[in-house]
Amino acid sequence: MLASSMLLGSGMMLAGSASAVSQESTGTKAKLKDGLRHSGTVRYELNGHQKEVQGGILQLETEDKKILDTYCIDLLSPTKPSADYTETGWASSSLAGKPEQAGKILWILRNSYPQLNLAQLRESSKIKDLSEDDAAVGTQAAIWYFSDGVNAVPDDAEAKQLTEYLRQKAVKLEEPKPTLTLNPSAVSGKSGDLLGPITVTTNGASVALALDEAGTKAGLSITDKAGKAVKTAKTGDEIYAKAPAGANPGTATIKATTSAEVSVGRAFTGVNAQNEHSQTLILAGSEPVPAAATVALNWAPAGPIPAVTAKVDCVEGAVVVTATNKGDQDFTFTLSGQTVTVPPGGTKSVPVKVAEDTAYDIVVSGPNGFKAEFKGVLNCKTDTAASPTPKAPSASPSGPVLANTGGGGQTPLVAGIAGALVIAGAAAVFTLRRRGRHSRA
């Protein structure tokens, strides 16, 4: 079992029109580079078998060729060559439900290589002969202790000392903020009203805001709470969208963009071109990179005006579907065999239980041809999470030997969750995808 990706997606549709926004577009995207940067051999015992693996720094490359250093937080899963990765929060990764372990991993990341250079790390750890390979593999082994619950021990003596030092010193830190998010990812309302609020959260100094072509043609504007048009925002700001009074039903999208340094400790889930899920990673070092986020807009002069979203809840083992109705008539939809009515001005959330490692296909059907379909595979747990605490490994492996953890086809690490959200209307069909993992190592 493995980590789910972040939010599944969201979308809305009314009377033959449709709009959608995928949460996978929120934040930073990057592609996995092949191989490991600085590495070494790590041994551990799992369920009575001695295993061997190469651990170290894996790298992601953004669209503007910036490099992000990462470590693995999903020991028993393989990477996929050239997999596409998306930034996500801890609750939508294999760190879900493990705030203590996740917080200690963050401490390790902030107090080890590459956040500290070799001279700094040698000084803080008192390990004089530490090399870059030692620093990387020692850090990775310490992370696996908290992420996967295995007693991972590097072969190299200095790397082993570093692992022990980091494990002993680690204390819980709070989860870092996302690079860029717009929350919620879908809003609706009557023509002439302010649609929102939409809260901006970012590490960037400023966020550029723009409407898509549909929004521009319909005469929409992006505003602040007072209705004043805005083109930029900063973290903590609340923005709105406004359609002309009396405007016909329609849909559009707000897109926000920025350049910011991704916070160390942010998780990344991946999937390749064949929708095969690639191991979950955690950020160890970065530089300013592009980030984007979108919000779906839906408006009408009267009637039900819904916004429907879905979110994977790894702690509950469910996909939570949330419907909001900003219209003046009930919005009634069917979901998993039950009928749900959202009154004007109301919001209802429906958790749909999904078995671990099981594919799901959740359909929301409503009036005027409304249909929202959420597909994916729920993978929220690491394979080692339910295993007995392993014993310290011996000097040589006696059981199956695992291959490198790097980004090639022979690697033993994987994570995330893939899926698609399809929102179909009388006039349009939009597909939303969320990334992650559906295969086992």
Tab-separated table of C-alpha atoms in Angstrom:
chain	number	residue	atom	x	y	z
A	1	MET	CA	0.000	0.000	0.000
A	2	LEU	CA	1.112	3.537	-0.559
A	3	ALA	CA	0.354	7.198	-0.535
A	4	SER	CA	-2.622	8.879	-2.034
A	5	SER	CA	-2.103	12.116	-3.900
A	6	MET	CA	-3.531	15.405	-2.755
A	7	LEU	CA	-6.995	16.642	-3.602
A	8	LEU	CA	-8.779	14.617	-6.243
A	9	GLY	CA	-10.230	17.626	-8.026
A	10	SER	CA	-13.314	19.722	-8.245
A	11	GLY	CA	-15.790	20.970	-10.771
A	12	MET	CA	-19.256	22.289	-11.406
A	13	MET	CA	-21.849	22.473	-14.106
A	14	LEU	CA	-25.262	24.004	-14.629
A	15	ALA	CA	-27.829	23.665	-17.401
A	16	GLY	CA	-25.585	22.347	-20.153
A	17	SER	CA	-22.420	24.226	-19.349
A	18	ALA	CA	-19.422	22.837	-17.515
A	19	SER	CA	-16.257	23.967	-15.858
A	20	ALA	CA	-13.570	22.156	-13.951
A	21	VAL	CA	-10.337	22.675	-12.122
A	22	SER	CA	-7.906	19.992	-11.021
A	23	GLN	CA	-6.155	20.275	-7.687
A	24	GLU	CA	-3.140	18.592	-9.233
A	25	SER	CA	-2.488	21.902	-10.998
A	26	THR	CA	-2.065	23.619	-7.650
A	27	GLY	CA	1.468	24.490	-6.622
A	28	THR	CA	4.656	23.226	-8.271
A	29	LYS	CA	5.063	20.581	-10.964
A	30	ALA	CA	8.245	18.812	-11.984
A	31	LYS	CA	9.566	15.744	-13.792
A	32	LEU	CA	11.712	13.006	-12.256
A	33	LYS	CA	15.342	12.885	-13.386
A	34	ASP	CA	16.972	9.481	-13.756
A	35	GLY	CA	19.341	8.102	-11.128
A	36	LEU	CA	20.556	9.245	-7.721
A	37	ARG	CA	22.678	12.262	-6.779
A	38	HIS	CA	24.984	11.064	-3.997
A	39	SER	CA	24.061	7.660	-2.609
A	40	GLY	CA	25.149	4.598	-0.702
A	41	THR	CA	24.024	1.170	0.436
A	42	VAL	CA	21.431	0.808	3.181
A	43	ARG	CA	20.412	-2.443	4.880
A	44	TYR	CA	17.267	-3.157	6.849
A	45	GLU	CA	15.162	-6.075	8.003
A	46	LEU	CA	11.509	-6.450	7.114
A	47	ASN	CA	9.320	-9.350	8.231
A	48	GLY	CA	12.320	-11.525	8.945
A	49	HIS	CA	14.149	-10.840	5.686
A	50	GLN	CA	17.336	-8.846	5.277
A	51	LYS	CA	17.156	-6.372	2.418
A	52	GLU	CA	19.596	-4.049	0.693
A	53	VAL	CA	18.848	-0.831	-1.178
A	54	GLN	CA	20.666	2.192	-2.565
A	55	GLY	CA	19.527	5.393	-0.900
A	56	GLY	CA	20.294	9.035	-1.580
A	57	ILE	CA	19.025	12.203	-3.221
A	58	LEU	CA	16.555	12.005	-6.110
A	59	GLN	CA	16.047	15.075	-8.276
A	60	LEU	CA	13.037	16.676	-9.927
A	61	GLU	CA	13.271	19.177	-12.780
A	62	THR	CA	10.699	21.945	-13.243
A	63	GLU	CA	9.484	23.237	-16.596
A	64	ASP	CA	11.988	26.109	-16.435
A	65	LYS	CA	14.838	23.634	-15.777
A	66	LYS	CA	15.183	24.344	-12.054
A	67	ILE	CA	16.318	21.391	-9.926
A	68	LEU	CA	14.607	20.209	-6.733
A	69	ASP	CA	16.467	17.812	-4.405
A	70	THR	CA	14.259	15.212	-2.721
A	71	TYR	CA	14.390	12.105	-0.559
A	72	CYS	CA	12.090	9.082	-0.625
A	73	ILE	CA	9.358	8.627	2.000
A	74	ASP	CA	8.066	5.365	0.533
A	75	LEU	CA	10.708	2.656	0.781
A	76	LEU	CA	9.020	-0.333	-0.877
A	77	SER	CA	7.737	1.360	-4.011
A	78	PRO	CA	9.505	1.957	-7.360
A	79	THR	CA	10.017	5.203	-9.176
A	80	LYS	CA	8.858	5.431	-12.789
A	81	PRO	CA	11.168	6.920	-15.441
A	82	SER	CA	10.272	10.517	-16.385
A	83	ALA	CA	7.301	10.523	-14.003
A	84	ASP	CA	5.494	13.837	-13.557
A	85	TYR	CA	5.310	15.059	-9.963
A	86	THR	CA	2.958	17.464	-8.225
A	87	GLU	CA	3.408	19.202	-4.894
A	88	THR	CA	0.960	18.139	-2.189
A	89	GLY	CA	0.337	18.266	1.543
A	90	TRP	CA	1.145	15.627	4.132
A	91	ALA	CA	-2.507	14.602	4.581
A	92	SER	CA	-2.656	13.455	0.965
A	93	SER	CA	0.550	11.435	1.042
A	94	SER	CA	2.021	8.451	2.866
A	95	LEU	CA	2.610	10.837	5.789
A	96	ALA	CA	-1.144	11.076	6.377
A	97	GLY	CA	-2.055	10.443	9.999
A	98	LYS	CA	1.595	10.533	11.100
A	99	PRO	CA	2.156	14.126	12.272
A	100	GLU	CA	4.851	13.143	14.781
A	101	GLN	CA	6.910	11.214	12.231
A	102	ALA	CA	6.346	13.792	9.501
A	103	GLY	CA	7.387	16.620	11.800
A	104	LYS	CA	10.598	14.815	12.715
A	105	ILE	CA	11.363	14.182	9.044
A	106	LEU	CA	11.042	17.920	8.490
A	107	TRP	CA	13.549	18.553	11.282
A	108	ILE	CA	15.972	16.132	9.614
A	109	LEU	CA	15.556	17.861	6.265
A	110	ARG	CA	16.226	21.289	7.755
A	111	ASN	CA	19.219	20.130	9.782
A	112	SER	CA	21.011	17.851	7.345
A	113	TYR	CA	22.301	17.707	3.779
A	114	PRO	CA	21.769	19.578	1.461
A	115	GLN	CA	20.165	22.279	3.654
A	116	LEU	CA	23.437	22.246	5.580
A	117	ASN	CA	26.624	22.061	3.551
A	118	LEU	CA	29.294	19.519	4.465
A	119	ALA	CA	31.242	21.885	6.689
A	120	GLN	CA	28.110	22.840	8.634
A	121	LEU	CA	26.930	19.238	8.947
A	122	ARG	CA	30.354	18.019	10.079
A	123	GLU	CA	30.338	20.715	12.741
A	124	SER	CA	26.824	20.030	14.018
A	125	SER	CA	27.120	16.227	13.953
A	126	LYS	CA	30.812	16.068	15.036
A	127	ILE	CA	31.476	13.572	12.232
A	128	LYS	CA	34.727	14.829	10.726
A	129	ASP	CA	35.169	12.555	7.687
A	130	LEU	CA	31.618	12.886	6.345
A	131	SER	CA	31.411	12.937	2.516
A	132	GLU	CA	28.527	14.039	0.300
A	133	ASP	CA	27.579	10.400	-0.317
A	134	ASP	CA	27.690	9.741	3.435
A	135	ALA	CA	25.536	12.794	4.105
A	136	ALA	CA	22.908	11.799	1.534
A	137	VAL	CA	22.595	8.130	2.446
A	138	GLY	CA	22.735	8.845	6.177
A	139	THR	CA	19.935	11.371	5.823
A	140	GLN	CA	17.820	9.021	3.692
A	141	ALA	CA	18.177	6.167	6.182
A	142	ALA	CA	17.076	8.417	9.041
A	143	ILE	CA	14.036	9.537	7.037
A	144	TRP	CA	13.003	5.949	6.297
A	145	TYR	CA	12.995	5.206	10.020
A	146	PHE	CA	10.191	7.737	10.468
A	147	SER	CA	8.383	7.452	7.114
A	148	ASP	CA	8.354	3.652	6.791
A	149	GLY	CA	9.095	2.422	10.289
A	150	VAL	CA	12.207	0.455	9.320
A	151	ASN	CA	15.568	0.408	11.069
A	152	ALA	CA	17.528	1.416	7.975
A	153	VAL	CA	21.315	1.349	8.534
A	154	PRO	CA	23.921	2.566	6.001
A	155	ASP	CA	26.944	0.362	5.298
A	156	ASP	CA	29.349	3.291	5.577
A	157	ALA	CA	30.489	3.996	9.133
A	158	GLU	CA	30.222	7.801	8.888
A	159	ALA	CA	26.818	7.611	7.209
A	160	LYS	CA	25.651	5.247	9.956
A	161	GLN	CA	26.792	7.742	12.604
A	162	LEU	CA	24.861	10.492	10.842
A	163	THR	CA	21.699	8.368	10.732
A	164	GLU	CA	21.934	7.724	14.475
A	165	TYR	CA	22.602	11.407	15.178
A	166	LEU	CA	19.613	12.592	13.122
A	167	ARG	CA	17.245	10.006	14.599
A	168	GLN	CA	18.196	10.951	18.150
A	169	LYS	CA	18.068	14.714	17.625
A	170	ALA	CA	14.888	14.951	15.543
A	171	VAL	CA	11.941	16.813	17.070
A	172	LYS	CA	8.499	17.452	15.659
A	173	LEU	CA	8.064	20.557	13.482
A	174	GLU	CA	4.867	21.907	11.928
A	175	GLU	CA	3.988	21.222	8.292
A	176	PRO	CA	5.311	23.857	5.858
A	177	LYS	CA	2.975	26.000	3.797
A	178	PRO	CA	2.229	25.224	0.128
A	179	THR	CA	3.933	27.120	-2.670
A	180	LEU	CA	0.588	28.311	-4.056
A	181	THR	CA	-3.027	27.366	-3.429
A	182	LEU	CA	-6.425	28.919	-4.037
A	183	ASN	CA	-9.075	27.702	-1.628
A	184	PRO	CA	-11.719	26.619	-2.411
A	185	SER	CA	-10.965	25.328	-5.886
A	186	ALA	CA	-14.535	25.913	-7.114
A	187	VAL	CA	-17.072	28.659	-6.316
A	188	SER	CA	-20.526	29.557	-7.584
A	189	GLY	CA	-23.116	32.291	-7.206
A	190	LYS	CA	-25.783	34.451	-8.791
A	191	SER	CA	-25.010	36.782	-11.649
A	192	GLY	CA	-24.044	40.168	-10.255
A	193	ASP	CA	-22.938	38.757	-6.871
A	194	LEU	CA	-19.381	38.307	-5.676
A	195	LEU	CA	-18.304	34.662	-6.060
A	196	GLY	CA	-16.032	33.710	-3.201
A	197	PRO	CA	-14.172	34.368	-1.048
A	198	ILE	CA	-11.150	32.547	-2.445
A	199	THR	CA	-8.160	32.575	-0.105
A	200	VAL	CA	-4.670	32.892	-1.557
A	201	THR	CA	-1.809	31.060	0.157
A	202	THR	CA	1.685	31.330	-1.286
A	203	ASN	CA	5.397	31.557	-0.570
A	204	GLY	CA	5.741	34.040	-3.406
A	205	ALA	CA	5.886	37.783	-2.835
A	206	SER	CA	3.043	38.385	-5.295
A	207	VAL	CA	0.571	36.328	-7.317
A	208	ALA	CA	-0.642	37.293	-10.790
A	209	LEU	CA	-4.372	36.731	-11.394
A	210	ALA	CA	-6.111	36.251	-14.743
A	211	LEU	CA	-9.418	35.014	-16.188
A	212	ASP	CA	-9.611	32.519	-19.019
A	213	GLU	CA	-11.148	33.425	-22.360
A	214	ALA	CA	-14.643	32.357	-21.292
A	215	GLY	CA	-14.526	34.632	-18.273
A	216	THR	CA	-13.226	37.573	-20.271
A	217	LYS	CA	-15.905	37.184	-22.951
A	218	ALA	CA	-18.636	36.963	-20.316
A	219	GLY	CA	-17.507	40.241	-18.781
A	220	LEU	CA	-16.308	38.823	-15.479
A	221	SER	CA	-13.848	40.581	-13.228
A	222	ILE	CA	-11.569	39.493	-10.376
A	223	THR	CA	-12.099	41.727	-7.358
A	224	ASP	CA	-11.417	42.275	-3.685
A	225	LYS	CA	-14.151	42.162	-1.041
A	226	ALA	CA	-15.210	45.723	-1.873
A	227	GLY	CA	-15.718	44.810	-5.531
A	228	LYS	CA	-12.609	46.654	-6.724
A	229	ALA	CA	-10.853	44.954	-9.644
A	230	VAL	CA	-7.506	43.373	-8.793
A	231	LYS	CA	-4.774	41.794	-10.927
A	232	THR	CA	-2.440	40.636	-8.166
A	233	ALA	CA	-2.670	39.232	-4.645
A	234	LYS	CA	-0.425	38.179	-1.775
A	235	THR	CA	-0.680	35.378	0.749
A	236	GLY	CA	-3.702	35.677	3.015
A	237	ASP	CA	-5.657	37.851	0.580
A	238	GLU	CA	-9.268	36.985	-0.234
A	239	ILE	CA	-10.304	37.452	-3.844
A	240	TYR	CA	-13.649	37.155	-5.628
A	241	ALA	CA	-15.080	36.883	-9.117
A	242	LYS	CA	-18.061	38.866	-10.336
A	243	ALA	CA	-20.294	38.297	-13.345
A	244	PRO	CA	-22.447	41.119	-14.736
A	245	ALA	CA	-25.893	41.411	-13.154
A	246	GLY	CA	-28.437	39.307	-15.049
A	247	ALA	CA	-25.733	37.429	-17.008
A	248	ASN	CA	-26.772	34.119	-18.542
A	249	PRO	CA	-25.526	30.912	-16.891
A	250	GLY	CA	-21.862	30.328	-17.547
A	251	THR	CA	-18.578	28.963	-16.315
A	252	ALA	CA	-14.996	30.219	-16.334
A	253	THR	CA	-11.647	29.796	-14.603
A	254	ILE	CA	-9.331	31.999	-12.565
A	255	LYS	CA	-5.639	31.179	-12.902
A	256	ALA	CA	-3.037	32.351	-10.416
A	257	THR	CA	0.703	32.199	-11.108
A	258	THR	CA	3.814	33.049	-9.147
A	259	SER	CA	7.505	32.258	-8.751
A	260	ALA	CA	8.501	31.061	-5.307
A	261	GLU	CA	10.846	28.753	-3.474
A	262	VAL	CA	9.061	25.531	-2.525
A	263	SER	CA	9.201	24.896	1.212
A	264	VAL	CA	11.503	22.110	2.366
A	265	GLY	CA	9.317	19.283	3.624
A	266	ARG	CA	6.585	19.551	0.999
A	267	ALA	CA	5.562	16.143	-0.391
A	268	PHE	CA	5.503	15.304	-4.106
A	269	THR	CA	3.389	12.553	-5.692
A	270	GLY	CA	4.024	11.283	-9.211
A	271	VAL	CA	2.645	9.388	-12.186
A	272	ASN	CA	4.142	8.513	-15.584
A	273	ALA	CA	2.617	8.818	-19.056
A	274	GLN	CA	0.993	5.374	-18.689
A	275	ASN	CA	-0.705	6.412	-15.420
A	276	GLU	CA	1.668	4.197	-13.461
A	277	HIS	CA	2.293	5.746	-10.104
A	278	SER	CA	5.735	6.716	-8.960
A	279	GLN	CA	7.078	6.757	-5.414
A	280	THR	CA	6.274	9.616	-3.060
A	281	LEU	CA	9.120	12.065	-2.437
A	282	ILE	CA	9.749	14.869	0.052
A	283	LEU	CA	11.544	18.095	-0.742
A	284	ALA	CA	15.054	18.570	0.654
A	285	GLY	CA	16.273	21.589	-1.307
A	286	SER	CA	14.923	24.039	-3.864
A	287	GLU	CA	15.197	27.387	-5.592
A	288	PRO	CA	12.521	29.762	-6.937
A	289	VAL	CA	10.290	27.864	-9.374
A	290	PRO	CA	7.015	28.593	-11.212
A	291	ALA	CA	3.764	27.638	-9.489
A	292	ALA	CA	0.141	27.870	-10.591
A	293	ALA	CA	-3.346	27.266	-9.211
A	294	THR	CA	-6.860	27.534	-10.632
A	295	VAL	CA	-10.432	28.021	-9.436
A	296	ALA	CA	-13.582	27.044	-11.337
A	297	LEU	CA	-16.386	29.631	-11.476
A	298	ASN	CA	-20.098	28.978	-12.046
A	299	TRP	CA	-22.843	31.597	-12.157
A	300	ALA	CA	-26.488	31.959	-13.168
A	301	PRO	CA	-29.311	34.472	-12.581
A	302	ALA	CA	-31.558	31.915	-10.841
A	303	GLY	CA	-32.136	28.262	-10.040
A	304	PRO	CA	-29.705	25.838	-8.368
A	305	ILE	CA	-26.101	27.022	-8.769
A	306	PRO	CA	-23.819	24.235	-7.508
A	307	ALA	CA	-20.107	23.840	-7.000
A	308	VAL	CA	-18.981	20.243	-6.444
A	309	THR	CA	-15.542	19.191	-5.249
A	310	ALA	CA	-13.909	16.005	-4.031
A	311	LYS	CA	-11.031	15.440	-1.646
A	312	VAL	CA	-9.172	12.307	-0.664
A	313	ASP	CA	-9.069	11.896	3.106
A	314	CYS	CA	-6.289	9.425	3.857
A	315	VAL	CA	-6.954	9.403	7.582
A	316	GLU	CA	-10.608	8.402	7.099
A	317	GLY	CA	-9.949	6.180	4.088
A	318	ALA	CA	-12.594	7.974	2.076
A	319	VAL	CA	-13.220	10.333	-0.802
A	320	VAL	CA	-15.201	13.272	0.557
A	321	VAL	CA	-17.562	14.850	-1.996
A	322	THR	CA	-18.713	18.363	-1.103
A	323	ALA	CA	-21.552	20.220	-2.837
A	324	THR	CA	-22.341	23.895	-2.298
A	325	ASN	CA	-25.481	25.579	-3.634
A	326	LYS	CA	-25.483	29.356	-4.074
A	327	GLY	CA	-28.750	29.400	-6.036
A	328	ASP	CA	-32.362	30.068	-4.995
A	329	GLN	CA	-33.635	26.514	-5.568
A	330	ASP	CA	-32.660	23.149	-4.065
A	331	PHE	CA	-29.778	21.304	-5.698
A	332	THR	CA	-30.540	17.578	-5.500
A	333	PHE	CA	-28.017	14.982	-6.595
A	334	THR	CA	-27.465	11.242	-6.285
A	335	LEU	CA	-24.244	9.762	-4.977
A	336	SER	CA	-23.417	6.114	-4.279
A	337	GLY	CA	-27.077	5.129	-4.271
A	338	GLN	CA	-28.257	7.913	-1.977
A	339	THR	CA	-30.124	11.108	-2.756
A	340	VAL	CA	-28.738	14.312	-1.278
A	341	THR	CA	-30.424	17.712	-1.310
A	342	VAL	CA	-28.509	20.924	-0.722
A	343	PRO	CA	-30.839	23.829	0.035
A	344	PRO	CA	-30.163	27.358	-1.235
A	345	GLY	CA	-27.119	28.712	0.566
A	346	GLY	CA	-26.240	25.276	1.949
A	347	THR	CA	-23.265	22.951	1.826
A	348	LYS	CA	-23.179	19.195	2.343
A	349	SER	CA	-20.230	16.817	2.449
A	350	VAL	CA	-20.618	13.107	1.813
A	351	PRO	CA	-17.733	10.756	2.663
A	352	VAL	CA	-17.565	7.765	0.344
A	353	LYS	CA	-15.631	4.939	1.975
A	354	VAL	CA	-13.096	3.293	-0.307
A	355	ALA	CA	-11.022	0.212	0.491
A	356	GLU	CA	-7.240	0.588	0.491
A	357	ASP	CA	-5.578	-0.345	-2.820
A	358	THR	CA	-9.005	-0.449	-4.474
A	359	ALA	CA	-10.135	1.442	-7.559
A	360	TYR	CA	-13.219	3.609	-7.198
A	361	ASP	CA	-15.602	5.336	-9.592
A	362	ILE	CA	-17.832	7.858	-7.821
A	363	VAL	CA	-20.590	9.547	-9.821
A	364	VAL	CA	-22.568	12.638	-8.773
A	365	SER	CA	-25.736	13.124	-10.857
A	366	GLY	CA	-28.027	16.150	-10.662
A	367	PRO	CA	-30.683	18.091	-12.590
A	368	ASN	CA	-30.264	19.610	-16.058
A	369	GLY	CA	-27.780	16.942	-17.121
A	370	PHE	CA	-25.394	17.564	-14.231
A	371	LYS	CA	-22.827	14.792	-13.823
A	372	ALA	CA	-19.541	14.686	-11.960
A	373	GLU	CA	-17.426	11.535	-11.963
A	374	PHE	CA	-14.470	10.939	-9.648
A	375	LYS	CA	-12.105	8.065	-10.450
A	376	GLY	CA	-8.937	6.849	-8.802
A	377	VAL	CA	-7.298	4.313	-6.544
A	378	LEU	CA	-7.050	4.935	-2.811
A	379	ASN	CA	-3.459	4.354	-1.682
A	380	CYS	CA	-2.749	6.048	1.619
A	381	LYS	CA	-0.476	3.680	3.518
A	382	THR	CA	3.070	2.452	3.096
A	383	ASP	CA	3.570	-1.301	2.882
A	384	THR	CA	5.746	-1.206	5.976
A	385	ALA	CA	3.305	0.787	8.073
A	386	ALA	CA	1.459	-2.310	9.308
A	387	SER	CA	4.590	-4.459	9.634
A	388	PRO	CA	6.236	-5.430	12.930
A	389	THR	CA	9.090	-3.185	14.056
A	390	PRO	CA	12.137	-4.648	12.273
A	391	LYS	CA	15.272	-5.753	14.040
A	392	ALA	CA	18.640	-4.163	13.367
A	393	PRO	CA	20.047	-5.568	10.107
A	394	SER	CA	23.064	-7.843	10.001
A	395	ALA	CA	26.190	-7.162	7.973
A	396	SER	CA	25.029	-9.058	4.903
A	397	PRO	CA	21.581	-9.657	3.416
A	398	SER	CA	20.078	-13.136	3.607
A	399	GLY	CA	16.818	-12.433	1.832
A	400	PRO	CA	15.606	-10.685	-1.317
A	401	VAL	CA	17.781	-7.797	-2.487
A	402	LEU	CA	16.168	-4.623	-3.729
A	403	ALA	CA	17.547	-2.482	-6.524
A	404	ASN	CA	18.433	1.226	-6.506
A	405	THR	CA	15.952	3.860	-5.388
A	406	GLY	CA	16.820	6.127	-8.308
A	407	GLY	CA	14.551	7.184	-11.151
A	408	GLY	CA	15.104	4.207	-13.425
A	409	GLY	CA	12.970	1.219	-14.292
A	410	GLN	CA	14.758	-1.009	-11.740
A	411	THR	CA	13.973	0.957	-8.604
A	412	PRO	CA	12.101	-0.266	-5.486
A	413	LEU	CA	10.282	2.902	-4.483
A	414	VAL	CA	6.880	4.343	-5.569
A	415	ALA	CA	3.997	6.566	-4.497
A	416	GLY	CA	1.022	8.782	-5.175
A	417	ILE	CA	-2.358	8.038	-6.661
A	418	ALA	CA	-3.674	8.574	-10.147
A	419	GLY	CA	-7.149	9.203	-11.263
A	420	ALA	CA	-9.390	11.321	-13.328
A	421	LEU	CA	-12.355	13.499	-12.571
A	422	VAL	CA	-14.790	13.734	-15.436
A	423	ILE	CA	-17.511	16.369	-15.379
A	424	ALA	CA	-19.944	15.918	-18.232
A	425	GLY	CA	-22.641	18.338	-19.347
A	426	ALA	CA	-25.036	18.715	-22.248
A	427	ALA	CA	-22.448	20.798	-24.048
A	428	ALA	CA	-19.062	19.792	-22.674
A	429	VAL	CA	-17.015	17.177	-20.895
A	430	PHE	CA	-14.021	18.057	-18.811
A	431	THR	CA	-11.572	15.604	-17.299
A	432	LEU	CA	-9.765	16.194	-14.040
A	433	ARG	CA	-6.885	14.010	-13.001
A	434	ARG	CA	-5.258	13.411	-9.694
A	435	ARG	CA	-1.940	11.694	-9.469
A	436	GLY	CA	-0.715	8.845	-7.463
A	437	ARG	CA	-0.101	5.148	-7.366
A	438	HIS	CA	-2.127	2.066	-8.216
A	439	SER	CA	0.556	-0.626	-8.402
A	440	ARG	CA	2.538	-2.395	-5.740
A	441	ALA	CA	6.276	-2.958	-5.619
